[in-house]
Amino acid sequence: MTDCTLTRRSFLRSTASAALWSASGAPHVLSEPKRRIISTSPDKPFRILQITDIHFFGKEAELNDPLTQALIDGLVKHFPPDLIAVTGDFWCDNLDDKGLSCCKQCSLRIDGYGIPWLFAWGNHDEVSDRQKAHEILESMQHTLYSRGDGNGNYRVELQDEDTKKPLWQFYQLNTEKVGISTRETAWLKQECDSLPKTPGFIFCHIPIFQYNEIWESGVAQGVKFETVCNEEEKGAALPEIAQTDAVQAMFVGHDHVNDYSGVHSGVNLVYGRATGFGGYGADRVEKGGTLIELFPDRGTYSYLSVFPDGRTWKQKREG
Ligand SMILES: [Fe+2]
């Protein structure tokens, strides 16, 4: 792990509660579990490093985990981010009932960079007790994770550090083993409806059905070496996501040898570059990460696949 004295934007976590009045006039205090806020200066680019499918504690972990850690060290060194987004398959199942221990060890490894980070659940992030896993993830010093709706769907707000105005929203969805379900889209709609109009990203693990369509139609740029594994999500989520009129892009993982993106229904569907040597695919697609650069004052963003020696790769159609 790198000796990290990186500069970064300030961030804060706060607990908030809201009081509402019912029809009978009695007050209801609604406890928001936690509000997650990170702040920046809107005239500077805000850098997010997406790492995905890390697969710590998998097969041959003694060999693979140090390689993966060194890779992340290199990414952080060459592309110092303001935020790290871990989009699932952080560890490998609940082997020997060690899921919670893996969750803690993985979290400590990323927390050690001293950079704010968030996490979206992947299908291999199995534990015997989800509540305890929420506690572990929420307890880290630099985490922005929240159990949110109780199931790990939560929002992080990027704010102007001076005016406190919201600049961008990050919605983390728990796709479990099945993909985005109506639980996630209903939660997303509720969140977006409750906010002043702000652009946002979804970070989640499993792609949606339309990742197939952007490739088949030729819209997508990048490389595709495997079938899109959208699991049980068959296309119903995107109209709901698009209807929020707030989500600019979604960043997923899951399929290690696909690294492409394209716009469908006004939403940019992006695969992040797979990161972990504990997962398949290093022989087809070089392991790395995805650097997302946000320009809050312009309302725009860009992204690149990045590698630990400082190289970058812009998604372009090959084959
Ligand atoms: Fe996965």
Coordinates of C-alpha atoms and ligand atoms in Angstrom, one line a residue:
M1 CA 0.0 0.0 0.0
T2 CA 1.3 3.4 -0.9
D3 CA 2.5 5.9 1.7
C4 CA -0.2 8.3 0.9
T5 CA 0.2 12.0 1.5
L6 CA -2.0 13.0 -1.3
T7 CA -3.8 16.3 -1.5
R8 CA -7.6 15.9 -1.6
R9 CA -10.8 17.9 -1.3
S10 CA -12.2 18.1 2.1
F11 CA -15.1 15.9 2.8
L12 CA -17.5 15.5 5.6
R13 CA -20.1 13.2 6.9
S14 CA -23.0 14.3 8.9
T15 CA -26.0 12.9 10.5
A16 CA -29.2 14.7 9.9
S17 CA -32.8 14.4 10.9
A18 CA -35.9 16.0 9.6
A19 CA -39.1 16.8 11.4
L20 CA -42.4 16.6 9.5
W21 CA -46.0 17.2 10.7
S22 CA -48.6 14.6 10.2
A23 CA -52.2 15.4 9.3
S24 CA -53.1 15.0 13.0
G25 CA -50.5 17.7 13.9
A26 CA -48.2 15.4 15.7
P27 CA -44.6 15.7 14.8
H28 CA -42.8 12.7 13.1
V29 CA -39.1 12.8 13.3
L30 CA -37.7 11.0 10.4
S31 CA -34.2 9.9 10.9
E32 CA -32.1 10.0 7.8
P33 CA -29.5 7.3 8.5
K34 CA -26.6 9.5 7.3
R35 CA -26.1 12.2 4.8
R36 CA -23.0 11.8 2.8
I37 CA -21.4 14.9 1.5
I38 CA -18.1 15.7 -0.2
S39 CA -17.1 19.2 -1.2
T40 CA -15.0 20.8 -3.9
S41 CA -14.3 24.0 -5.7
P42 CA -16.5 24.0 -8.8
D43 CA -13.8 25.7 -11.0
K44 CA -11.4 22.7 -10.5
P45 CA -11.8 19.3 -12.1
F46 CA -13.0 16.7 -9.6
R47 CA -11.3 13.3 -10.2
I48 CA -13.0 10.0 -9.4
L49 CA -11.0 6.7 -9.7
Q50 CA -13.4 3.8 -10.4
I51 CA -11.9 0.4 -9.5
T52 CA -14.1 -2.6 -10.0
D53 CA -14.1 -6.4 -9.7
I54 CA -11.1 -6.3 -7.4
H55 CA -11.7 -9.9 -6.2
F56 CA -9.5 -9.8 -3.1
F57 CA -9.3 -13.0 -1.1
G58 CA -10.2 -15.2 -4.1
K59 CA -8.2 -18.1 -5.7
E60 CA -4.5 -17.7 -5.3
A61 CA -4.9 -14.6 -3.1
E62 CA -1.3 -14.8 -1.9
L63 CA -0.2 -14.3 -5.5
N64 CA -3.0 -12.1 -6.8
D65 CA -3.8 -9.7 -4.0
P66 CA -0.3 -8.1 -3.8
L67 CA -0.5 -7.6 -7.6
T68 CA -3.9 -6.0 -7.3
Q69 CA -2.8 -3.8 -4.4
A70 CA 0.3 -2.7 -6.3
L71 CA -1.9 -1.9 -9.3
I72 CA -4.2 0.3 -7.2
D73 CA -1.1 1.9 -5.6
G74 CA 0.1 2.8 -9.1
L75 CA -3.3 4.2 -10.1
V76 CA -3.5 6.4 -7.0
K77 CA 0.1 7.6 -7.5
H78 CA -0.2 8.5 -11.1
F79 CA -3.8 9.7 -11.1
P80 CA -4.4 11.1 -7.6
P81 CA -8.2 11.1 -7.2
D82 CA -10.5 13.1 -5.0
L83 CA -12.7 10.1 -4.6
I84 CA -12.4 6.3 -5.1
A85 CA -15.5 4.5 -6.3
V86 CA -15.4 0.7 -5.7
T87 CA -18.1 -0.8 -7.9
G88 CA -18.4 -4.3 -6.5
D89 CA -16.9 -7.8 -6.3
F90 CA -14.6 -6.3 -3.7
W91 CA -14.0 -9.7 -2.3
C92 CA -14.8 -13.3 -3.3
D93 CA -17.9 -14.9 -1.7
N94 CA -18.4 -16.0 1.9
L95 CA -15.9 -18.8 1.7
D96 CA -15.5 -20.6 5.1
D97 CA -17.8 -18.0 6.5
K98 CA -15.1 -15.4 6.2
G99 CA -17.1 -12.8 4.2
L100 CA -17.3 -10.3 7.0
S101 CA -13.6 -10.6 7.7
C102 CA -12.9 -10.1 4.0
C103 CA -15.2 -7.1 4.0
K104 CA -13.2 -5.6 6.8
Q105 CA -9.7 -6.4 5.4
C106 CA -10.7 -5.0 1.9
S107 CA -12.1 -1.9 3.4
L108 CA -9.0 -1.3 5.5
R109 CA -6.9 -1.7 2.3
I110 CA -8.8 1.0 0.5
D111 CA -9.2 3.2 3.5
G112 CA -5.4 3.2 3.9
Y113 CA -5.1 5.6 1.0
G114 CA -6.6 8.3 3.1
I115 CA -8.9 9.3 0.3
P116 CA -12.7 9.5 0.5
W117 CA -14.2 6.3 -1.1
L118 CA -17.5 4.8 -1.8
F119 CA -18.7 1.2 -2.4
A120 CA -21.5 -0.4 -4.4
W121 CA -22.3 -4.1 -3.7
G122 CA -21.3 -6.8 -6.2
N123 CA -22.7 -10.3 -6.6
H124 CA -19.6 -11.8 -5.0
D125 CA -19.6 -9.6 -2.0
E126 CA -21.2 -12.2 0.2
V127 CA -21.5 -12.1 4.0
S128 CA -23.3 -14.0 6.6
D129 CA -24.7 -10.9 8.2
R130 CA -25.4 -7.9 6.0
Q131 CA -26.1 -5.6 8.9
K132 CA -22.7 -6.2 10.3
A133 CA -21.2 -5.6 6.9
H134 CA -23.0 -2.2 6.8
E135 CA -21.4 -1.4 10.1
I136 CA -18.0 -2.3 9.0
L137 CA -18.2 -0.3 5.8
E138 CA -19.7 2.7 7.6
S139 CA -17.1 2.6 10.3
M140 CA -14.1 3.2 8.1
Q141 CA -12.3 6.6 8.6
H142 CA -12.6 7.8 5.0
T143 CA -15.7 6.0 3.8
L144 CA -18.7 7.7 2.3
Y145 CA -20.6 4.4 2.4
S146 CA -24.1 4.3 3.9
R147 CA -26.6 1.5 4.2
G148 CA -29.0 4.2 2.9
D149 CA -32.4 2.7 2.4
G150 CA -31.3 -0.2 4.5
N151 CA -30.0 -2.3 1.6
G152 CA -27.0 -0.3 0.5
N153 CA -28.8 2.0 -2.0
Y154 CA -27.5 5.5 -1.0
R155 CA -26.5 8.9 -2.3
V156 CA -23.4 11.0 -2.0
E157 CA -23.6 14.7 -2.8
L158 CA -20.8 16.7 -4.2
Q159 CA -21.1 20.3 -3.0
D160 CA -19.5 23.6 -3.7
E161 CA -17.2 24.0 -0.7
D162 CA -18.1 27.7 -0.3
T163 CA -21.8 28.0 -1.2
K164 CA -22.8 24.5 -0.2
K165 CA -24.7 24.3 -3.4
P166 CA -25.1 20.8 -4.7
L167 CA -22.9 20.2 -7.8
W168 CA -23.3 16.6 -8.6
Q169 CA -25.0 13.5 -7.1
F170 CA -23.6 10.0 -6.9
Y171 CA -26.2 7.2 -6.6
Q172 CA -24.9 3.8 -5.5
L173 CA -27.2 0.9 -6.2
N174 CA -27.0 -2.6 -4.8
T175 CA -27.6 -4.9 -7.8
E176 CA -27.3 -8.0 -5.6
K177 CA -27.0 -11.1 -7.9
V178 CA -29.9 -10.1 -10.2
G179 CA -29.2 -6.6 -11.5
I180 CA -31.1 -3.4 -11.0
S181 CA -34.6 -4.2 -9.7
T182 CA -37.7 -2.1 -9.1
R183 CA -36.5 -1.6 -5.5
E184 CA -33.5 0.3 -6.9
T185 CA -35.4 2.3 -9.5
A186 CA -38.2 3.3 -7.0
W187 CA -35.6 4.4 -4.5
L188 CA -33.7 6.4 -7.3
K189 CA -36.9 8.1 -8.3
Q190 CA -37.7 9.1 -4.8
E191 CA -34.2 10.5 -4.2
C192 CA -34.2 12.5 -7.5
D193 CA -37.7 13.8 -6.8
S194 CA -36.6 15.1 -3.4
L195 CA -33.7 17.1 -4.8
P196 CA -33.2 20.3 -6.7
K197 CA -32.3 19.3 -10.3
T198 CA -28.7 18.3 -10.2
P199 CA -26.7 16.1 -12.6
G200 CA -25.6 12.7 -11.3
F201 CA -24.0 9.4 -11.9
I202 CA -25.0 5.9 -10.9
F203 CA -22.3 3.6 -9.6
C204 CA -23.3 -0.1 -9.5
H205 CA -22.0 -3.5 -10.3
I206 CA -24.2 -5.3 -12.9
P207 CA -24.9 -3.8 -16.3
I208 CA -28.4 -3.3 -17.6
F209 CA -29.9 -4.9 -20.7
Q210 CA -29.2 -1.9 -23.0
Y211 CA -25.5 -2.4 -22.8
N212 CA -26.2 -5.1 -25.4
E213 CA -28.0 -2.6 -27.6
I214 CA -25.4 0.1 -27.7
W215 CA -22.8 -2.5 -28.8
E216 CA -25.1 -4.1 -31.4
S217 CA -26.2 -0.8 -32.9
G218 CA -22.6 0.4 -33.3
V219 CA -23.0 3.3 -31.0
A220 CA -20.6 2.0 -28.4
Q221 CA -16.9 2.8 -28.4
G222 CA -14.4 0.4 -26.8
V223 CA -13.8 -3.4 -26.6
K224 CA -16.2 -6.3 -26.0
F225 CA -15.0 -9.8 -25.5
E226 CA -17.9 -11.4 -23.7
T227 CA -21.7 -11.4 -23.5
V228 CA -23.3 -8.7 -21.4
C229 CA -24.3 -10.3 -18.1
N230 CA -27.3 -8.2 -17.2
E231 CA -28.6 -11.2 -15.2
E232 CA -32.4 -10.8 -14.5
E233 CA -32.6 -7.1 -15.6
K234 CA -34.3 -7.2 -19.0
G235 CA -34.5 -3.5 -20.0
A236 CA -37.1 -2.1 -17.6
A237 CA -34.6 0.0 -15.5
L238 CA -33.3 2.4 -18.2
P239 CA -36.6 4.1 -18.9
E240 CA -37.0 4.7 -15.2
I241 CA -33.4 6.0 -14.9
A242 CA -33.8 8.3 -18.0
Q243 CA -37.1 9.6 -16.6
T244 CA -35.3 11.1 -13.6
D245 CA -33.7 13.5 -16.1
A246 CA -30.8 13.7 -13.7
V247 CA -28.6 10.7 -14.3
Q248 CA -26.0 11.5 -16.9
A249 CA -24.1 8.2 -16.8
M250 CA -23.9 4.9 -15.1
F251 CA -20.6 3.2 -14.4
V252 CA -20.6 -0.6 -13.9
G253 CA -18.3 -3.6 -13.8
H254 CA -19.1 -7.3 -13.6
D255 CA -18.0 -8.2 -17.1
H256 CA -14.2 -8.1 -16.8
V257 CA -13.3 -8.2 -20.5
N258 CA -15.7 -5.5 -21.7
D259 CA -14.6 -1.9 -21.6
Y260 CA -16.9 0.3 -23.7
S261 CA -19.6 2.9 -23.5
G262 CA -22.4 4.5 -25.4
V263 CA -25.4 6.7 -24.9
H264 CA -28.9 5.2 -24.8
S265 CA -32.0 7.2 -24.0
G266 CA -29.9 10.1 -22.9
V267 CA -27.9 8.1 -20.4
N268 CA -24.2 7.2 -21.0
L269 CA -23.8 3.5 -20.2
V270 CA -20.1 2.9 -19.3
Y271 CA -18.1 -0.2 -18.4
G272 CA -15.3 0.5 -15.9
R273 CA -12.0 -1.2 -16.5
A274 CA -11.7 -4.4 -14.4
T275 CA -9.0 -4.1 -11.7
G276 CA -8.4 -7.3 -9.8
F277 CA -6.0 -10.1 -10.7
G278 CA -8.2 -12.4 -8.6
G279 CA -10.9 -12.2 -11.3
Y280 CA -10.7 -13.7 -14.8
G281 CA -9.7 -11.8 -17.9
A282 CA -6.1 -10.4 -17.5
D283 CA -5.1 -12.4 -20.5
R284 CA -7.7 -10.6 -22.7
V285 CA -8.0 -7.1 -21.2
E286 CA -5.2 -5.5 -19.2
K287 CA -6.2 -4.8 -15.6
G288 CA -6.5 -1.2 -14.6
G289 CA -9.0 1.4 -13.5
T290 CA -11.2 4.2 -14.9
L291 CA -10.5 7.8 -14.2
I292 CA -13.6 10.1 -14.4
E293 CA -13.0 13.8 -14.5
L294 CA -15.9 16.0 -13.6
F295 CA -16.0 19.7 -14.4
P296 CA -18.7 20.9 -12.1
D297 CA -18.9 24.5 -13.3
R298 CA -19.4 23.3 -16.9
G299 CA -21.6 20.4 -16.0
T300 CA -19.5 18.1 -18.1
Y301 CA -17.3 15.1 -17.6
S302 CA -14.8 12.8 -19.3
Y303 CA -13.3 9.4 -18.6
L304 CA -10.4 7.2 -19.5
S305 CA -9.1 3.7 -18.7
V306 CA -5.9 4.1 -16.7
F307 CA -3.0 1.9 -15.8
P308 CA -0.5 1.8 -12.9
D309 CA 2.5 3.1 -14.9
G310 CA 0.6 6.2 -15.9
R311 CA -0.6 5.1 -19.3
T312 CA -4.2 5.9 -20.4
W313 CA -6.5 4.4 -23.0
K314 CA -9.6 6.1 -24.5
Q315 CA -12.4 3.8 -25.4
K316 CA -12.4 3.2 -29.1
R317 CA -14.0 0.6 -31.3
E318 CA -11.7 -2.3 -32.0
G319 CA -12.9 -5.3 -33.9
Ligands
FE1 FE -19.7 -9.6 -10.7

